[in-house]
Amino acid sequence: MNILVTGGAGFIGSHTAVALHEAGFTPVIIDNFTNSAPSALDGLEKILGFRPAFYENNCDDAALLRHIFEKEQIGGVIHFAAYKAVGESMAHPLKYYRNNLGSLLTLLEVMLEKQVPNLIFSSSCTVYGQPDQLPVTEDSPVKPAESVYGNTKQICEEILRDTIAAKNPLKITSLRYFNPIGAHPSALIGELPLGVPSNLVPFVTQTAAGIRNSLTVFGGDYPTPDGTCIRDYIHVMDLAEAHVAALQQLVKTNDSSFYEVYNVGTGNGNSVLEVIHAFDAISGQEKLPFVIGARRPGDVVAVYADAQKVTAGLGWNAKRSLEEALRDAWNWQKTLRQA
Ligand code: UD1
């Protein structure tokens, strides 16, 4: 079955293209390189042994989607393409609402028109805000969003729920990602942040590579055992494989109208300092230079997944350790340094 991967040149999209191929699906990619680069397609070609069919465009173009669905005989879509920078979303809300909501609406309309039945949507644990109880289950309340970016994820989930409540013939799964890190073990694809990384692990590997002088830990006085925030860091290949498991469930289900939501995390929380110490252990370099700085506005203290539903529902669980993810991220960073 051919699967359209929107944002397939991006970090999670490119790794999911690999997992799809390994499971017997054929990825077809659309990406406008807003937050990705053509080199991801070169890496994919080396891993897969062929270059996936590729369309360079925004995925809110209905005419192009119609064309791709027909020409490539698309049987399902994994929709990654979206803006995701929290700070930028607060400065440019309309840009975020237009892009993140507009592309989903267009995609849904064209999927219904062309009778493409299966959709996996990229959601985020950001929909929970700071949960009252940990670990966080799918039944935990969705809190008012802290950012425009987070609000786009909440609204997109509502759009999907309402679409299925109206009995439209679509099967949809939203995956709420925790913190994806790492890279493919081949180091041929990985995360390519534009400019100064805002996420922790790319900042750690760039600091270790000498691109940044020092990491600032955002806050050391949180009510956690070591005072730093806790997150559920998941290897991007584990996350990629969760998409395949979700897709297989959709393909199998006999319901013509279906909606499900799963947390995709490891179930373990690690603090920022634990990540730094784990990185020091795997890198074999000098200790990473860091300073404890001010809290970052909008950060939640601690969030990690209850992964029981995804394990029961999809037979999936995270297999790779934090150390493995950090090692793969570091190997990828070293490849970039040589390039
Ligand atoms: C962030 C977004 C989240 C989004 C996700 C994926 C916020 C508040 N949340 O998650 O909505 O889905 O990225 O892009 O922006 N840290 C440092 N120093 C750094 C960078 C990060 O100490 O230089 C800390 C943060 O305070 C946090 C942890 O590392 O405690 C993880 O940060 P990050 O990688 O940015 O992910 P989230 O903030 O969890």
Coordinates of C-alpha atoms and ligand atoms in Angstrom, one line a residue:
M1 CA 0.0 0.0 0.0
N2 CA 1.3 3.5 -0.9
I3 CA 1.2 5.9 2.0
L4 CA 1.4 9.7 1.6
V5 CA 3.8 11.1 4.2
T6 CA 3.2 14.9 4.5
G7 CA 6.3 16.5 5.9
G8 CA 8.2 13.3 5.0
A9 CA 11.6 15.1 4.7
G10 CA 11.3 16.3 8.3
F11 CA 12.7 14.7 11.4
I12 CA 9.9 12.3 12.4
G13 CA 8.5 12.0 8.8
S14 CA 11.8 10.7 7.3
H15 CA 12.2 8.1 10.1
T16 CA 8.6 7.0 9.6
A17 CA 9.3 6.6 5.9
V18 CA 12.0 4.0 6.8
A19 CA 9.7 2.2 9.2
L20 CA 6.9 2.1 6.6
H21 CA 9.2 0.6 4.1
E22 CA 10.4 -2.0 6.6
A23 CA 6.8 -3.0 7.2
G24 CA 6.0 -3.4 3.5
F25 CA 4.4 -0.1 2.9
T26 CA 5.7 2.4 0.2
P27 CA 6.2 6.0 1.3
V28 CA 5.3 8.8 -1.0
I29 CA 6.5 12.2 0.3
I30 CA 5.3 15.7 0.1
D31 CA 7.3 18.5 1.8
N32 CA 8.0 22.1 1.1
F33 CA 11.3 22.2 3.0
T34 CA 10.2 24.9 5.3
N35 CA 11.8 23.1 8.2
S36 CA 13.7 20.3 6.4
A37 CA 16.2 19.9 3.6
P38 CA 16.6 17.8 0.4
S39 CA 19.5 16.0 2.0
A40 CA 17.0 14.0 4.0
L41 CA 15.8 12.5 0.7
D42 CA 19.4 11.6 -0.2
G43 CA 19.7 9.8 3.2
L44 CA 16.4 8.0 2.7
E45 CA 17.5 6.9 -0.7
K46 CA 20.7 5.3 0.8
I47 CA 18.7 3.5 3.6
L48 CA 15.8 2.4 1.4
G49 CA 17.8 1.5 -1.7
F50 CA 15.4 3.7 -3.8
R51 CA 14.4 7.3 -3.9
P52 CA 10.8 7.7 -2.7
A53 CA 8.3 9.5 -5.0
F54 CA 8.5 13.1 -3.9
Y55 CA 6.5 16.3 -4.4
E56 CA 7.9 19.7 -3.3
N57 CA 4.9 21.7 -2.2
N58 CA 2.8 22.8 0.8
C59 CA 0.2 20.1 1.5
D60 CA -2.8 22.6 1.5
D61 CA -2.9 22.4 -2.3
A62 CA -6.1 20.5 -3.1
A63 CA -5.4 20.1 -6.8
L64 CA -2.0 18.6 -6.1
L65 CA -3.4 16.2 -3.4
R66 CA -6.0 15.0 -5.9
H67 CA -3.3 14.4 -8.4
I68 CA -1.0 12.5 -6.0
F69 CA -3.9 10.4 -4.6
E70 CA -4.8 9.3 -8.2
K71 CA -1.3 8.9 -9.7
E72 CA 0.3 7.2 -6.7
Q73 CA -2.8 5.2 -5.7
I74 CA -2.6 6.4 -2.1
G75 CA -4.2 4.1 0.5
G76 CA -3.5 6.2 3.6
V77 CA -1.9 9.4 4.8
I78 CA 0.4 10.2 7.7
H79 CA 0.1 13.9 8.3
F80 CA 3.3 15.4 9.9
A81 CA 3.5 18.7 7.9
A82 CA 2.9 21.6 10.3
Y83 CA 4.7 24.4 12.0
K84 CA 5.9 23.5 15.5
A85 CA 7.9 26.3 17.1
V86 CA 6.3 27.4 20.3
G87 CA 7.8 30.9 20.5
E88 CA 7.2 31.7 16.8
S89 CA 3.6 30.6 17.1
M90 CA 3.0 33.3 19.8
A91 CA 4.6 36.0 17.5
H92 CA 2.8 34.8 14.3
P93 CA -0.5 33.2 15.4
L94 CA -2.3 33.7 12.1
K95 CA 0.5 32.0 10.2
Y96 CA 0.2 29.0 12.5
Y97 CA -3.6 28.8 12.4
R98 CA -3.6 29.2 8.6
N99 CA -1.0 26.5 8.0
N100 CA -1.7 23.9 10.7
L101 CA -5.5 24.0 10.4
G102 CA -5.7 24.9 6.7
S103 CA -3.6 21.9 5.6
L104 CA -5.6 19.5 7.7
L105 CA -8.9 20.8 6.4
T106 CA -7.8 20.5 2.8
L107 CA -6.4 17.1 3.4
L108 CA -9.6 15.8 5.0
E109 CA -11.7 17.2 2.2
V110 CA -9.6 15.7 -0.5
M111 CA -9.3 12.3 1.3
L112 CA -13.1 12.1 1.5
E113 CA -13.5 13.2 -2.1
K114 CA -11.0 10.6 -3.3
Q115 CA -12.1 7.9 -0.8
V116 CA -8.7 7.5 0.8
P117 CA -9.8 5.9 4.1
N118 CA -6.8 5.9 6.5
L119 CA -5.2 8.9 8.3
I120 CA -2.6 9.1 11.1
F121 CA -2.3 12.6 12.7
S122 CA 0.7 14.0 14.5
S123 CA -0.5 15.3 17.8
S124 CA 1.5 16.2 21.0
C125 CA 1.5 15.7 24.7
T126 CA 1.4 19.5 24.8
V127 CA -2.4 19.0 24.7
Y128 CA -2.2 17.9 28.4
G129 CA -0.4 21.1 29.6
Q130 CA 0.8 20.4 33.2
P131 CA -1.1 17.3 34.1
D132 CA -2.5 17.0 37.6
Q133 CA -1.5 13.3 37.8
L134 CA 1.5 11.5 36.4
P135 CA 1.9 9.4 34.3
V136 CA -0.6 11.0 32.0
T137 CA -3.3 8.8 30.4
E138 CA -5.3 9.6 27.3
D139 CA -8.3 10.3 29.6
S140 CA -6.4 13.1 31.4
P141 CA -8.0 16.4 30.8
V142 CA -6.9 18.5 27.8
K143 CA -5.9 21.8 29.4
P144 CA -6.2 25.2 27.8
A145 CA -3.3 25.5 25.5
E146 CA -0.2 27.4 26.7
S147 CA 0.7 28.4 23.1
V148 CA -0.8 29.0 19.7
Y149 CA 1.1 25.9 18.5
G150 CA -0.4 23.8 21.2
N151 CA -3.8 25.2 20.4
T152 CA -3.5 24.2 16.8
K153 CA -2.9 20.6 17.9
Q154 CA -6.0 20.7 20.2
I155 CA -8.2 22.2 17.4
C156 CA -6.9 19.7 14.9
E157 CA -7.9 16.9 17.2
E158 CA -11.4 18.5 17.6
I159 CA -11.7 18.7 13.8
L160 CA -10.9 15.0 13.5
R161 CA -13.2 14.0 16.3
D162 CA -16.1 16.0 14.8
T163 CA -15.4 14.6 11.3
I164 CA -15.8 11.1 12.7
A165 CA -18.8 12.0 14.9
A166 CA -20.6 13.0 11.7
K167 CA -20.0 9.4 10.5
N168 CA -17.7 10.4 7.6
P169 CA -16.1 7.3 6.0
L170 CA -12.6 7.9 7.4
K171 CA -10.5 5.9 9.9
I172 CA -8.2 8.2 11.9
T173 CA -5.7 7.9 14.7
S174 CA -4.1 10.8 16.6
L175 CA -0.7 10.0 18.1
R176 CA 0.2 12.3 21.0
Y177 CA 4.0 12.3 20.9
F178 CA 6.1 12.9 24.0
N179 CA 9.7 14.1 23.3
P180 CA 11.2 12.4 20.2
I181 CA 15.0 12.4 20.1
G182 CA 17.8 10.3 18.4
A183 CA 18.3 9.4 14.8
H184 CA 18.4 6.4 12.5
P185 CA 21.3 4.2 13.6
S186 CA 22.9 4.5 10.1
A187 CA 23.4 8.3 10.8
L188 CA 22.1 8.9 7.3
I189 CA 19.0 10.8 8.5
G190 CA 18.4 12.7 11.8
E191 CA 17.2 16.0 13.2
L192 CA 18.2 19.2 11.2
P193 CA 17.2 22.2 13.4
L194 CA 17.2 25.5 11.6
G195 CA 19.4 28.0 13.4
V196 CA 19.8 27.8 17.1
P197 CA 18.0 24.7 18.3
S198 CA 15.2 25.2 20.8
N199 CA 14.9 21.5 21.7
L200 CA 17.2 20.0 24.3
V201 CA 19.0 17.1 22.5
P202 CA 20.0 19.0 19.4
F203 CA 21.4 21.8 21.6
V204 CA 23.3 19.1 23.6
T205 CA 24.9 17.5 20.6
Q206 CA 25.7 20.9 19.0
T207 CA 27.4 22.0 22.2
A208 CA 29.4 18.7 22.3
A209 CA 30.4 19.3 18.7
G210 CA 31.7 22.8 19.6
I211 CA 29.0 24.7 17.6
R212 CA 27.6 26.1 20.8
N213 CA 29.7 27.2 23.8
S214 CA 27.5 26.0 26.6
L215 CA 24.1 24.6 27.3
T216 CA 21.7 26.6 29.5
V217 CA 19.5 24.4 31.6
F218 CA 16.2 26.2 31.8
G219 CA 15.6 26.3 35.6
G220 CA 17.2 24.4 38.5
D221 CA 14.6 25.1 41.1
Y222 CA 11.6 23.0 40.0
P223 CA 9.9 20.7 42.5
T224 CA 11.6 17.6 41.1
P225 CA 14.3 15.5 42.7
D226 CA 17.2 17.4 41.0
G227 CA 15.3 20.6 40.4
T228 CA 15.2 20.3 36.6
C229 CA 12.2 19.5 34.4
I230 CA 11.2 15.9 33.6
R231 CA 10.2 14.7 30.1
D232 CA 9.5 11.3 28.4
Y233 CA 12.3 11.1 25.7
I234 CA 11.4 8.6 23.0
H235 CA 13.7 7.3 20.3
V236 CA 12.5 8.6 16.9
M237 CA 12.6 5.0 15.4
D238 CA 10.4 3.8 18.2
L239 CA 8.0 6.6 17.5
A240 CA 8.2 5.9 13.7
E241 CA 7.3 2.2 14.4
A242 CA 4.2 3.4 16.4
H243 CA 2.9 5.0 13.3
V244 CA 3.2 1.7 11.4
A245 CA 1.4 -0.1 14.2
A246 CA -1.4 2.5 14.2
L247 CA -1.7 2.3 10.4
Q248 CA -1.9 -1.5 10.5
Q249 CA -4.7 -1.2 13.0
L250 CA -6.6 1.2 10.7
V251 CA -6.1 -0.9 7.7
K252 CA -7.5 -4.0 9.6
T253 CA -10.5 -2.4 11.3
N254 CA -13.9 -3.0 9.7
D255 CA -15.4 0.2 11.1
S256 CA -15.8 2.6 8.2
S257 CA -15.7 5.5 10.6
F258 CA -13.2 5.3 13.3
Y259 CA -11.3 7.6 15.7
E260 CA -8.7 6.7 18.3
V261 CA -6.1 8.6 20.3
Y262 CA -2.9 7.2 21.7
N263 CA 0.0 8.5 23.8
V264 CA 3.3 7.6 22.3
G265 CA 6.0 7.7 25.0
T266 CA 8.2 5.3 26.9
G267 CA 6.5 5.6 30.2
N268 CA 9.7 6.9 31.8
G269 CA 10.5 10.4 32.8
N270 CA 14.1 11.8 32.8
S271 CA 15.3 15.2 34.1
V272 CA 17.4 17.6 32.0
L273 CA 20.4 16.8 34.3
E274 CA 19.9 13.0 33.8
V275 CA 19.9 13.6 30.0
I276 CA 23.2 15.6 30.3
H277 CA 24.8 12.9 32.5
A278 CA 23.6 10.1 30.2
F279 CA 25.1 12.0 27.3
D280 CA 28.4 12.4 29.0
A281 CA 28.5 8.7 29.6
I282 CA 27.9 7.7 25.9
S283 CA 29.9 10.5 24.2
G284 CA 33.2 9.6 25.8
Q285 CA 34.1 13.3 25.4
E286 CA 34.9 15.9 28.1
K287 CA 31.9 16.7 30.3
L288 CA 29.3 18.8 28.5
P289 CA 29.6 22.5 29.6
F290 CA 26.4 23.7 31.0
V291 CA 25.0 26.4 33.3
I292 CA 21.7 26.5 35.2
G293 CA 19.7 29.5 34.0
A294 CA 16.3 31.0 34.3
R295 CA 13.1 29.0 33.8
R296 CA 11.8 29.1 30.2
P297 CA 8.3 30.6 30.0
G298 CA 5.7 28.0 29.1
D299 CA 7.6 24.9 30.3
V300 CA 5.7 22.4 32.3
V301 CA 7.5 20.9 35.3
A302 CA 7.0 17.2 34.5
V303 CA 5.2 15.1 31.9
Y304 CA 5.6 11.5 31.0
A305 CA 3.3 9.0 29.4
D306 CA 1.2 6.2 30.6
A307 CA 1.8 3.9 27.6
Q308 CA -0.6 1.1 28.6
K309 CA -3.3 2.0 26.1
V310 CA -0.9 2.1 23.1
T311 CA 0.6 -1.2 24.2
A312 CA -2.8 -2.9 24.6
G313 CA -4.3 -1.4 21.5
L314 CA -1.4 -1.5 19.0
G315 CA 0.9 -4.1 20.5
W316 CA 3.6 -1.4 20.5
N317 CA 6.0 -0.4 23.1
A318 CA 9.3 1.6 23.1
K319 CA 12.3 -0.7 22.7
R320 CA 15.2 1.6 22.7
S321 CA 16.9 3.2 25.7
L322 CA 17.7 6.9 26.4
E323 CA 21.4 6.0 26.0
E324 CA 20.7 4.4 22.6
A325 CA 18.8 7.5 21.5
L326 CA 21.6 9.8 22.7
R327 CA 24.3 7.7 21.0
D328 CA 22.4 7.8 17.7
A329 CA 21.8 11.6 18.0
W330 CA 25.5 12.0 18.7
N331 CA 26.6 9.8 15.7
W332 CA 24.3 11.9 13.5
Q333 CA 25.8 15.1 14.8
K334 CA 29.3 13.8 14.1
T335 CA 28.2 13.0 10.5
L336 CA 27.0 16.6 10.1
R337 CA 30.3 17.9 11.4
Q338 CA 32.2 16.0 8.8
A339 CA 29.8 17.1 6.0
Ligands
UD1_1 C1 8.8 21.4 23.1 C2 7.5 22.1 23.1 C3 6.4 21.2 22.7 C4 6.7 20.5 21.3 C5 8.1 19.9 21.4 C6 8.5 19.3 20.1 C7 7.7 24.0 24.7 C8 7.2 24.5 26.0 N1 7.2 22.8 24.3 O1 8.7 20.4 24.1 O2 5.2 21.8 22.6 O3 5.8 19.6 21.0 O4 9.1 20.8 21.9 O5 9.2 20.3 19.3 O6 8.4 24.6 23.9 N2 15.8 22.6 27.9 C9 16.9 23.2 28.5 N3 17.8 23.9 27.7 C10 17.6 24.0 26.3 C11 16.5 23.4 25.7 C12 15.6 22.7 26.5 O7 17.1 23.1 29.7 O8 18.5 24.6 25.7 C13 14.9 21.8 28.7 C14 13.5 22.4 28.7 O9 13.3 23.3 29.7 C15 12.7 21.1 29.0 C16 13.5 20.0 28.3 O10 14.8 20.5 28.2 O11 12.6 20.9 30.3 C17 13.0 19.6 27.0 O12 12.8 20.7 26.2 P1 12.5 20.6 24.6 O13 13.4 19.7 23.9 O14 12.4 22.0 24.1 O15 11.0 20.0 24.6 P2 9.7 20.4 25.3 O16 9.8 21.8 25.9 O17 9.3 19.3 26.2

